[in-house]
Tab-separated table of C-alpha atoms and ligand atoms in Angstrom:
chain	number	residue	atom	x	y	z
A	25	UNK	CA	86.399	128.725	73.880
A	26	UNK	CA	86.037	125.878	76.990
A	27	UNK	CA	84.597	123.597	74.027
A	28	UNK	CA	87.943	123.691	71.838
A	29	UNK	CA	89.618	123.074	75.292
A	30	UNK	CA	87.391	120.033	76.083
A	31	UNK	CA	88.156	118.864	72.205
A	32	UNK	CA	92.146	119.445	72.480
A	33	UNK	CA	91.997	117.249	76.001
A	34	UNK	CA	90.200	114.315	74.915
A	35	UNK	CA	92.412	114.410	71.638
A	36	UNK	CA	95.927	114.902	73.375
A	37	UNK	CA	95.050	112.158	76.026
A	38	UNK	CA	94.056	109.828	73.196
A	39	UNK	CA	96.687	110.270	71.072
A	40	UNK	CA	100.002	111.421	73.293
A	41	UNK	CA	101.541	109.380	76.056
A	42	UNK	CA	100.086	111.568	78.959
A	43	UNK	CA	101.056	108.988	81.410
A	44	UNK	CA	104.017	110.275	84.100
A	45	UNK	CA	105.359	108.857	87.476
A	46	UNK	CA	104.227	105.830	89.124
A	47	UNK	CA	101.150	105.103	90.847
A	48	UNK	CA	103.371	102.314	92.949
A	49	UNK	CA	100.707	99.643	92.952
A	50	UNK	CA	103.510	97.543	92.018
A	51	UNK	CA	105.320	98.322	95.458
A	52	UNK	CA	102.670	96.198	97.118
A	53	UNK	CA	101.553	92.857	97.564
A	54	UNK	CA	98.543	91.082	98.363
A	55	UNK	CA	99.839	87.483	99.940
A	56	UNK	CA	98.691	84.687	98.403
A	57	UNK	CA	95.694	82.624	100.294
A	58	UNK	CA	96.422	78.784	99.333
A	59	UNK	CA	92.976	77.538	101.291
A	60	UNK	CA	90.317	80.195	100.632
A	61	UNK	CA	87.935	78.055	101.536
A	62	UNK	CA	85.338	79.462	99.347
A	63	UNK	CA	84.387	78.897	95.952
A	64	UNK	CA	84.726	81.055	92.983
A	65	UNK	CA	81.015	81.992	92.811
A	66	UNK	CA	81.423	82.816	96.570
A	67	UNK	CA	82.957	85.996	95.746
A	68	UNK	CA	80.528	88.934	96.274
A	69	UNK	CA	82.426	91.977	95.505
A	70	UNK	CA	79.186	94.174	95.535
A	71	UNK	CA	79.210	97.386	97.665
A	72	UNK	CA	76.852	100.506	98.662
A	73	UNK	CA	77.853	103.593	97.934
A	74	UNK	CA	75.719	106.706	98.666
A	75	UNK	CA	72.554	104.716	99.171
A	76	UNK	CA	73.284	103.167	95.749
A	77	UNK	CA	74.317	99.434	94.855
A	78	UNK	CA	77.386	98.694	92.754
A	79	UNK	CA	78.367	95.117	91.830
A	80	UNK	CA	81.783	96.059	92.229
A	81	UNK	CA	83.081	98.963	93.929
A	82	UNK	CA	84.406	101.329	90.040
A	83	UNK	CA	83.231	104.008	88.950
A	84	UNK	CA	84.064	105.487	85.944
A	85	UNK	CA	86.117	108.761	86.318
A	86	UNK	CA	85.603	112.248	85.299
A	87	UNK	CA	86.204	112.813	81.580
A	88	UNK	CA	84.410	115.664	79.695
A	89	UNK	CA	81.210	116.999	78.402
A	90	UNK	CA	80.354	120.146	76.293
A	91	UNK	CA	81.168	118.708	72.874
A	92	UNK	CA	79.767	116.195	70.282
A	93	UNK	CA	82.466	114.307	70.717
A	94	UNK	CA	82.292	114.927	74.553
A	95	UNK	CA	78.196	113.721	74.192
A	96	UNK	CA	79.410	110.038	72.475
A	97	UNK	CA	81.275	109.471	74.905
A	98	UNK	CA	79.183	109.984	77.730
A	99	UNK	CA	76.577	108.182	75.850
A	100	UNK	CA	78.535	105.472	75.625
A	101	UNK	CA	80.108	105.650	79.294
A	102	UNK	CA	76.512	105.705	80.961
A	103	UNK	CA	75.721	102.909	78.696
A	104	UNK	CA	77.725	100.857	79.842
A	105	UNK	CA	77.289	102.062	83.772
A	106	UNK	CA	73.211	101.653	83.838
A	107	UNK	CA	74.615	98.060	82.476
A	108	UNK	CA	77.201	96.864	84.531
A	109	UNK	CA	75.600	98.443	87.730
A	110	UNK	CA	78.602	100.995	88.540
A	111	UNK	CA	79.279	104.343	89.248
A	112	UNK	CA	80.223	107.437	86.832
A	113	UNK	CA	81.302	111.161	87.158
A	114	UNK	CA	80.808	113.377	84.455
A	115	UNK	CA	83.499	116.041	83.189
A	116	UNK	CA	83.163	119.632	84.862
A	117	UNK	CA	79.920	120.927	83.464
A	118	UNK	CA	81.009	124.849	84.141
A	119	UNK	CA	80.997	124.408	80.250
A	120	UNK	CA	77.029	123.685	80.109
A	121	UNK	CA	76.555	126.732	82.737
A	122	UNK	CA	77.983	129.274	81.030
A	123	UNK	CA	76.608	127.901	77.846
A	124	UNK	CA	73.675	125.806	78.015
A	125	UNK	CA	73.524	124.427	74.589
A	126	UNK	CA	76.113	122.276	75.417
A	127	UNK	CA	74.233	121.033	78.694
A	128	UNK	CA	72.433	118.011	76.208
A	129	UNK	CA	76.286	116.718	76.414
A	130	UNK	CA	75.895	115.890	79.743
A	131	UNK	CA	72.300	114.990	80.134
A	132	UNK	CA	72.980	111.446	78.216
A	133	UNK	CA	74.271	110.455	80.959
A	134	UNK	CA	70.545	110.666	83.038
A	135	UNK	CA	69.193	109.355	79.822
A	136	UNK	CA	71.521	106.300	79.757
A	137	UNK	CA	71.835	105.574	82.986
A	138	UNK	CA	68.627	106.316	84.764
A	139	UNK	CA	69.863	104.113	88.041
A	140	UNK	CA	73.325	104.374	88.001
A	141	UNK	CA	75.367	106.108	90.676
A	142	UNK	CA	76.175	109.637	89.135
A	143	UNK	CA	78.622	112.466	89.965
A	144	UNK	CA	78.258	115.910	89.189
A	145	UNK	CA	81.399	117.325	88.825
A	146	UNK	CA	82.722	121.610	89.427
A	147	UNK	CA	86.191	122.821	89.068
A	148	UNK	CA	87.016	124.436	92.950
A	149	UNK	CA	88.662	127.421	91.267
A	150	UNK	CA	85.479	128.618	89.352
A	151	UNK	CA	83.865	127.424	92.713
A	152	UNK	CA	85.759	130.506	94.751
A	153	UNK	CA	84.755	133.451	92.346
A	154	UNK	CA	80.908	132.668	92.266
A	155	UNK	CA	79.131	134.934	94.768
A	156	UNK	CA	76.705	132.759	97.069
A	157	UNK	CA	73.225	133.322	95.195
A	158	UNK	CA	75.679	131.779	92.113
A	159	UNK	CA	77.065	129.427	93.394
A	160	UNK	CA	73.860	127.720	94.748
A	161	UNK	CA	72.586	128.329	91.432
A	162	UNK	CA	75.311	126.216	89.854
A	163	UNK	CA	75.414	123.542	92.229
A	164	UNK	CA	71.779	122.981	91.773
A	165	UNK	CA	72.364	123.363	87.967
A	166	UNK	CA	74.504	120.844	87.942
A	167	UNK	CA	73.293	118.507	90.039
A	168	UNK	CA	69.813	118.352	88.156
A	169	UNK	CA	71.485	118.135	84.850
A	170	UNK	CA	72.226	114.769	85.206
A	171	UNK	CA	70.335	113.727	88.041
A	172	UNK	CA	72.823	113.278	90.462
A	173	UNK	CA	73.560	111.123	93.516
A	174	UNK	CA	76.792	113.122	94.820
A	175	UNK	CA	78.308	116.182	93.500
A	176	UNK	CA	82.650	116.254	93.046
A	177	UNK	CA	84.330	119.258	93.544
A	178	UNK	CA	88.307	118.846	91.761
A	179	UNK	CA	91.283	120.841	92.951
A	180	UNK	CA	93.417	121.132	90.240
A	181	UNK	CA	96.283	123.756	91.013
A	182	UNK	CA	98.845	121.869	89.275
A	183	UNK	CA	96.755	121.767	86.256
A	184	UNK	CA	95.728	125.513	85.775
A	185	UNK	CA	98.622	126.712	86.873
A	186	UNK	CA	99.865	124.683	83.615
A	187	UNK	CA	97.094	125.330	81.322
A	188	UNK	CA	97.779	128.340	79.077
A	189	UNK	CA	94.298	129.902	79.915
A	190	UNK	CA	94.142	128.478	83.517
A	191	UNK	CA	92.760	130.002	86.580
A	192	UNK	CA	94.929	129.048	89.502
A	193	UNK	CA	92.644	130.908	91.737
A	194	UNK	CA	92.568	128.826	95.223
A	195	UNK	CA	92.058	131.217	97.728
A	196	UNK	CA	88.446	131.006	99.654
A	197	UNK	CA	88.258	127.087	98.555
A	198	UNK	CA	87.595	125.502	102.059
A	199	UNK	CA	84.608	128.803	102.842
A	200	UNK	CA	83.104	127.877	99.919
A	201	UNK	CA	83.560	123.967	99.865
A	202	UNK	CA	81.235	124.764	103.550
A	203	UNK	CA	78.779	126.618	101.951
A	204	UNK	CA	78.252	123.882	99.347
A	205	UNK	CA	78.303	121.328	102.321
A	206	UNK	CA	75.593	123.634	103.531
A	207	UNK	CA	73.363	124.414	100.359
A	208	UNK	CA	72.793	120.779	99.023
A	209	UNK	CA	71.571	117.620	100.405
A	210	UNK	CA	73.818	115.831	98.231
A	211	UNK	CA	76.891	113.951	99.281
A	212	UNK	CA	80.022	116.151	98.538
A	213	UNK	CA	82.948	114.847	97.313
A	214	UNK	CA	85.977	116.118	97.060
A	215	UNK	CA	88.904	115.350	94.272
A	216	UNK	CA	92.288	115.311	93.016
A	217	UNK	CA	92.885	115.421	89.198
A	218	UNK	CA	96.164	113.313	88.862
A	219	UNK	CA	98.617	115.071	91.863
A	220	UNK	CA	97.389	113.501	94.595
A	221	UNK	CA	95.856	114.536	98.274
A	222	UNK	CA	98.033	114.843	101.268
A	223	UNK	CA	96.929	113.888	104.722
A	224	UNK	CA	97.209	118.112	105.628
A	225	UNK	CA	94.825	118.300	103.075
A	226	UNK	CA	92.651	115.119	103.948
A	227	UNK	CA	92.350	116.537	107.560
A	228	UNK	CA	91.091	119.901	106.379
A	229	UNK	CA	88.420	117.970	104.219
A	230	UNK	CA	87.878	116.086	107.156
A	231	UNK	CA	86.593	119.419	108.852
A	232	UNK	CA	84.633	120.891	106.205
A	233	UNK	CA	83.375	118.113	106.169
A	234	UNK	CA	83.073	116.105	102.824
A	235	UNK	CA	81.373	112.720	102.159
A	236	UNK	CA	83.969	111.172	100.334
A	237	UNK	CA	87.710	112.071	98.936
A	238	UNK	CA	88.732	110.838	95.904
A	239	UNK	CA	92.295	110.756	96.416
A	240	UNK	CA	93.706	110.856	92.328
A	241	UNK	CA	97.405	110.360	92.835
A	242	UNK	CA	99.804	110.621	90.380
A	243	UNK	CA	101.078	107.651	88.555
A	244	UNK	CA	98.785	107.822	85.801
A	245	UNK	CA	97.251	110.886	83.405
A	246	UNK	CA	99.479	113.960	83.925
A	247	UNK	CA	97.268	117.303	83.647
A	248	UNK	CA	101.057	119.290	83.676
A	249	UNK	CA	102.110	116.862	80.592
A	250	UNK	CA	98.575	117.390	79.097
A	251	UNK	CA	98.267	121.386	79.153
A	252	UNK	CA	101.843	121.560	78.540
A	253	UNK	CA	101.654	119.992	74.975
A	254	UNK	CA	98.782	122.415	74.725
A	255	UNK	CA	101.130	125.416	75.162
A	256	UNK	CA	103.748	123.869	72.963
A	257	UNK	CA	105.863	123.840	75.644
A	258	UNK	CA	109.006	122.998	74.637
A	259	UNK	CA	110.693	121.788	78.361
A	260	UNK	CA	109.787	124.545	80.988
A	261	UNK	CA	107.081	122.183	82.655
A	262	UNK	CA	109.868	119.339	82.273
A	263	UNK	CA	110.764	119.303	85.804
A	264	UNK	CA	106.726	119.163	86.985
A	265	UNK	CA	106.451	115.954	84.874
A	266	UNK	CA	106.307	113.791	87.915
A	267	UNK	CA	105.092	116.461	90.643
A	268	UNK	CA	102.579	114.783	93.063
A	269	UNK	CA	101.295	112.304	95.311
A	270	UNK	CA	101.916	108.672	94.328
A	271	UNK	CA	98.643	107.556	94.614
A	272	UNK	CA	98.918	104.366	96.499
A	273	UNK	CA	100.791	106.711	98.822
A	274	UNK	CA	97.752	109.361	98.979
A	275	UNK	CA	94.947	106.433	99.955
A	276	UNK	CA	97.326	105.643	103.038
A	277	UNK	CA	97.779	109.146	103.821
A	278	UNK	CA	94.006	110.027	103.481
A	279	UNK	CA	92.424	106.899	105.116
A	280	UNK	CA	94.934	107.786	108.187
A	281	UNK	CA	93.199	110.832	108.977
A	282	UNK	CA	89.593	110.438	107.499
A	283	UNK	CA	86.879	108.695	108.245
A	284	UNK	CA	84.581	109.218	105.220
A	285	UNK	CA	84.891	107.244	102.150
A	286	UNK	CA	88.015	107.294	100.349
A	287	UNK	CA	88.164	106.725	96.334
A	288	UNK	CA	91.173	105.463	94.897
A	289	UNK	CA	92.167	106.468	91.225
A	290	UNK	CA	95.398	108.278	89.277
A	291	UNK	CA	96.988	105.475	87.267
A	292	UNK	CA	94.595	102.500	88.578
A	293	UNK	CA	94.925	100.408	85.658
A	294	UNK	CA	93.602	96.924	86.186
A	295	UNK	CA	91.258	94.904	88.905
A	296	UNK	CA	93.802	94.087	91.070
A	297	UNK	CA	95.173	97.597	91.061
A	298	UNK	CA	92.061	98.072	92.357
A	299	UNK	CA	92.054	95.195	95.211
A	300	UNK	CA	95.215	96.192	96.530
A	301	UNK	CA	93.491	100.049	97.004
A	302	UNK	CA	90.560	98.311	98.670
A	303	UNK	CA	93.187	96.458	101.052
A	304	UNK	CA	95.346	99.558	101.663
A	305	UNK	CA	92.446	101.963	102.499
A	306	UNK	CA	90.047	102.682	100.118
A	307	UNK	CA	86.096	102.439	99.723
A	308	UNK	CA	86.119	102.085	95.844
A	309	UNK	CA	88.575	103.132	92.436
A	310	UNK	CA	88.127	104.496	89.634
A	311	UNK	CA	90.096	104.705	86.176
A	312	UNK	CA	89.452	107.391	83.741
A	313	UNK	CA	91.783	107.358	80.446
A	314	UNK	CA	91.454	103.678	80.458
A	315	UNK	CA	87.984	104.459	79.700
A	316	UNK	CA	88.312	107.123	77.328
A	317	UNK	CA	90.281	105.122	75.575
A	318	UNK	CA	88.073	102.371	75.430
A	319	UNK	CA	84.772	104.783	74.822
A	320	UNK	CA	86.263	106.166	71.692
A	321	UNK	CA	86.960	102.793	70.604
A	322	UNK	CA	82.996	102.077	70.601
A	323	UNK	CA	80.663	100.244	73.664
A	324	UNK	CA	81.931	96.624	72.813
A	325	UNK	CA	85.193	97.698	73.847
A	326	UNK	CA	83.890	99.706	76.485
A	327	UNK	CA	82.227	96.464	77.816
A	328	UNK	CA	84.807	94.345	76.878
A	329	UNK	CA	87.147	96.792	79.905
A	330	UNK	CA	84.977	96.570	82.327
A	331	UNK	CA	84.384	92.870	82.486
A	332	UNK	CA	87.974	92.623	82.487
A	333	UNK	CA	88.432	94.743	85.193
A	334	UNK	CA	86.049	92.941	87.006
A	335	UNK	CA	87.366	89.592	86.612
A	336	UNK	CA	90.620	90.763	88.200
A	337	UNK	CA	89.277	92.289	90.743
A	338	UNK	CA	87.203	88.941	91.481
A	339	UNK	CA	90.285	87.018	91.138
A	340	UNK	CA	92.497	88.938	93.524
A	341	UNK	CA	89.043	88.325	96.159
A	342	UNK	CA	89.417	85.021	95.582
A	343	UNK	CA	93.015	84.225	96.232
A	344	UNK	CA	92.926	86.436	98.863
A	345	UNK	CA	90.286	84.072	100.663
A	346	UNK	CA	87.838	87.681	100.779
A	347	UNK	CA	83.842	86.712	99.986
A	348	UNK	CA	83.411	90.257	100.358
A	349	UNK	CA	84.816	93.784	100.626
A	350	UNK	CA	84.980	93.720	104.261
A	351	UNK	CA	86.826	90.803	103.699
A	352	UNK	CA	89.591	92.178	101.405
A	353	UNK	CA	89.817	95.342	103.222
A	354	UNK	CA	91.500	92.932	106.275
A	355	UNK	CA	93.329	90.791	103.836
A	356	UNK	CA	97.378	90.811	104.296
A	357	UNK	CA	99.609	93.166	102.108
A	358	UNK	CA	102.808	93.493	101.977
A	359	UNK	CA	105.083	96.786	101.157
A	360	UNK	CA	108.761	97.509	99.604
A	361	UNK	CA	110.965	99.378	101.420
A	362	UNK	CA	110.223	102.716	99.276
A	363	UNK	CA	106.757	102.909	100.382
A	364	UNK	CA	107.578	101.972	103.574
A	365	UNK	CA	110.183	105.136	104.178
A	366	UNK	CA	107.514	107.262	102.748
A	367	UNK	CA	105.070	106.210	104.876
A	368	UNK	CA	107.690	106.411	108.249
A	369	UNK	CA	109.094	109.788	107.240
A	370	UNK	CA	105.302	111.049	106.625
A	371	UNK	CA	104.209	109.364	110.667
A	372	UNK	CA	101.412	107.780	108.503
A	373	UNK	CA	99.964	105.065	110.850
A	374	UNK	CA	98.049	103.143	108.250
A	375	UNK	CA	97.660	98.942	107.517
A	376	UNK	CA	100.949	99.199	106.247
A	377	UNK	CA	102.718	100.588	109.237
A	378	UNK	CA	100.688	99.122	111.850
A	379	UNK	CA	102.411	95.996	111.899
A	380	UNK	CA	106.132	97.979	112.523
A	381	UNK	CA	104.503	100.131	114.619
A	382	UNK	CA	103.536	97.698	116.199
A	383	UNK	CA	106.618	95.278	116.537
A	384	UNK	CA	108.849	98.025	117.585
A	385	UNK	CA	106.421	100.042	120.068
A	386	UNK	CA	107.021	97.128	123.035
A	387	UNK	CA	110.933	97.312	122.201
A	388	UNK	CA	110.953	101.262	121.912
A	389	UNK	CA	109.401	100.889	125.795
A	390	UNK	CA	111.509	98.258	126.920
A	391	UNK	CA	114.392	100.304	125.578
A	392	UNK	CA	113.314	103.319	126.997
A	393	UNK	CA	112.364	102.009	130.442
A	394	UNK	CA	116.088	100.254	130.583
A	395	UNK	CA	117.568	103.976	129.917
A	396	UNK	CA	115.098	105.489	132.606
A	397	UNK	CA	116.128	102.821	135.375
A	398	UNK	CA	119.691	103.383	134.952
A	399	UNK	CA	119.263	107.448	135.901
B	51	FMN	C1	90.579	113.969	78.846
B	51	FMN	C2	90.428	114.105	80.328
B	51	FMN	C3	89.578	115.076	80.835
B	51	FMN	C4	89.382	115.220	82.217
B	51	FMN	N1	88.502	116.146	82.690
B	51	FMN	C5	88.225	116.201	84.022
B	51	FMN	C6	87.207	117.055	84.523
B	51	FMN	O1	86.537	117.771	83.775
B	51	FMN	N2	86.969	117.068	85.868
B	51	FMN	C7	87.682	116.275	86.731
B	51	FMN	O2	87.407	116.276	87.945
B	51	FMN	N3	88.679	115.469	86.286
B	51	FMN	C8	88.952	115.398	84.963
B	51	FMN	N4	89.939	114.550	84.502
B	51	FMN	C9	90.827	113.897	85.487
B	51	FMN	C10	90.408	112.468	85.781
B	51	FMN	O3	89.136	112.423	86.374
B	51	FMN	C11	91.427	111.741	86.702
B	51	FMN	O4	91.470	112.376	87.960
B	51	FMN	C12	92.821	111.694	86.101
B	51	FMN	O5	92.755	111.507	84.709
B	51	FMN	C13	93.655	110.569	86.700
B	51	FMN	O6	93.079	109.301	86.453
B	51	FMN	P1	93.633	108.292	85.315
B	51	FMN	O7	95.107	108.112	85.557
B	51	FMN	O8	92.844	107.031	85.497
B	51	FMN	O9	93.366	108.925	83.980
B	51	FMN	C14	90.106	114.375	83.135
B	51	FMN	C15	90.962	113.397	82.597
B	51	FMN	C16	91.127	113.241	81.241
B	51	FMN	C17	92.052	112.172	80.716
């Protein structure tokens, strides 16, 4: 039953460490900014998103739904969303389709957050069997269940390739992502679940075209460690531990080639995690076992993250001189040499690379124009 699955998931990323690879926030820097010359209480880290006002560019990432257990949390989540003024995606809600007693599991979240920015959320591979009356059906289903501002569709071949009931059924995604594109006024999003989004992919996205991509790089929750402690694997998934897109890579490679918003989350886990994905590329970030973790724990701990969070990210606007988003997104970071030769071998001409690119274009020409005068 999809409830049992939605149980084992929340359980096994609560209690297992589902954590692989490295999200390489710590392979950049933000530089330092000694004379700011603003105060504190200057900072204004608010942003719009999808006609909707966030006092901080998070949102809270796509967790579950179709359970009691899956209903607290939610609760709890949207809670604390209507209250801090951020953004939340629910879990996939094919669960409250297909069986509509669940679907109260997913309305809390309307009920709790009647102003918040919310995200429905589909799985692409259920997506590609529906027949067109169905699918518009579903889309509609889910958007009204919760009310939503933006609908997320999540490409997760890694995962149900893994998953011992999975459905790694990907052919007909992009005809269909179209159709949604065309069926709903919505904003469409598109998403990652943890193995990151490619700038091959990011271009065909680009074309469909989606509102947003939320890259979710790896670095953080693994779905192939997840489902693979589900199937009592006992190494055959070993060498997939890591498989992906760092995602710190994946906002560079997507914000090269798109011009929509970009989301930043796989393994975000603090505010200036989240600064240094602002200043590389991205619109806004988003962290979801962090707040599974903290839902479960109960909404004082819930708050207790998201202040945190927020004071980090304020922080890293501060001494990076940035009043505002616009602001950080042109403040200076620096890269190590791994990212770098990722970036180089990949041709990604991003904030990172510019810079090089720069410096060495005028010698590459000088050099070249030397060669051409000696023929
Ligand atoms: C228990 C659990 C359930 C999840 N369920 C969904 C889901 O239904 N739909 C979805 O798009 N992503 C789902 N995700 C993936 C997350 O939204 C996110 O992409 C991934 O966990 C990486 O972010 P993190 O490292 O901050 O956890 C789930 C994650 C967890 C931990």
């Amino acid at each position: 039953m999809i409830e049992n699955r939605k149980d084992e998931h929340i359980k096994i990323a609560a209690s297992n460490d589902v954590e692989e690879g490295n999200s390489l926030f710590d392979e950049v820097q933000l530089v330092h900014n000694a004379l700011p010359e603003i105060d504190f209480d200057d900072v204004n880290p608010s942003v719009s998103i999808f006609g909707k006002r966030l006092s901080f560019p998070f949102i809270i990432g796509a967790l579950t739904g179709g359970t009691e257990t899956a209903e607290r949390i939610n609760g709890t989540l949207a809670r604390a969303a209507e209250e801090f003024g951020i953004g939340m995606y629910v879990g996939s809600q094919r669960v409250a389709i297909v069986r509509p007693e669940t679907a109260r599991s997913f309305r809390v979240v309307k009920d709790n957050a009647p102003s918040a920015l919310k995200i429905a959320n589909l799985g692409a591979p259920q997506v590609s069997r529906l027949s067109e009356r169905e699918l518009i059906d579903w889309v509609n289903e889910a958007v009204d269940m919760i009310n939503a501002d933006a609908l997320a569709i999540h490409l997760n071949p890694a995962q149900e390739v893994f998953q011992p009931e999975g459905e790694p059924w990907f052919r007909g995604v992009l005809s269909k992502l179209r159709l949604i594109r065309r069926i709903t006024n919505r904003p469409l999003i598109v998403k990652e679940v943890g193995n990151g989004i490619s700038m091959e992919v990011a271009k065909m996205l680009a074309e469909v075209p989606v509102d947003a991509i939320d890259v979710a790089g790896s670095g953080g929750t693994s779905f192939i460690v997840i489902e693979s402690i589900r199937r009592r694997d006992t190494g055959e998934s070993g060498v997939f531990r890591n498989w992906g897109i760092p995602t710190l890579l994946s906002i560079c490679e997507t914000s090269s080639v798109y011009d929509g918003l970009v989301f930043a989350s796989g393994g975000v886990r603090n505010g200036l995690d989240g600064a240094k994905a602002i200043a590389v590329g991205a619109d806004a970030f988003s962290m979801s076992r962090p707040m599974l973790l903290s839902a479960l724990k109960g909404y004082d701990t819930v708050k207790d993250t998201i202040s945190r969070i927020m004071w980090e990210f304020k922080v890293a606007m501060f001494l990076t001189g940035s009043r505002t988003i616009n602001d950080l997104k042109k403040a200076p970071i620096v890269a190590s040499l791994p990212v770098l030769l990722w970036l180089i071998q990949r041709g990604v001409k991003c904030k990172l690379t510019m810079t090089m690119y720069d410096t060495w274009r005028p010698i590459a020409s000088i050099l070249l124009s030397k060669l051409m005068s000696n023929d």
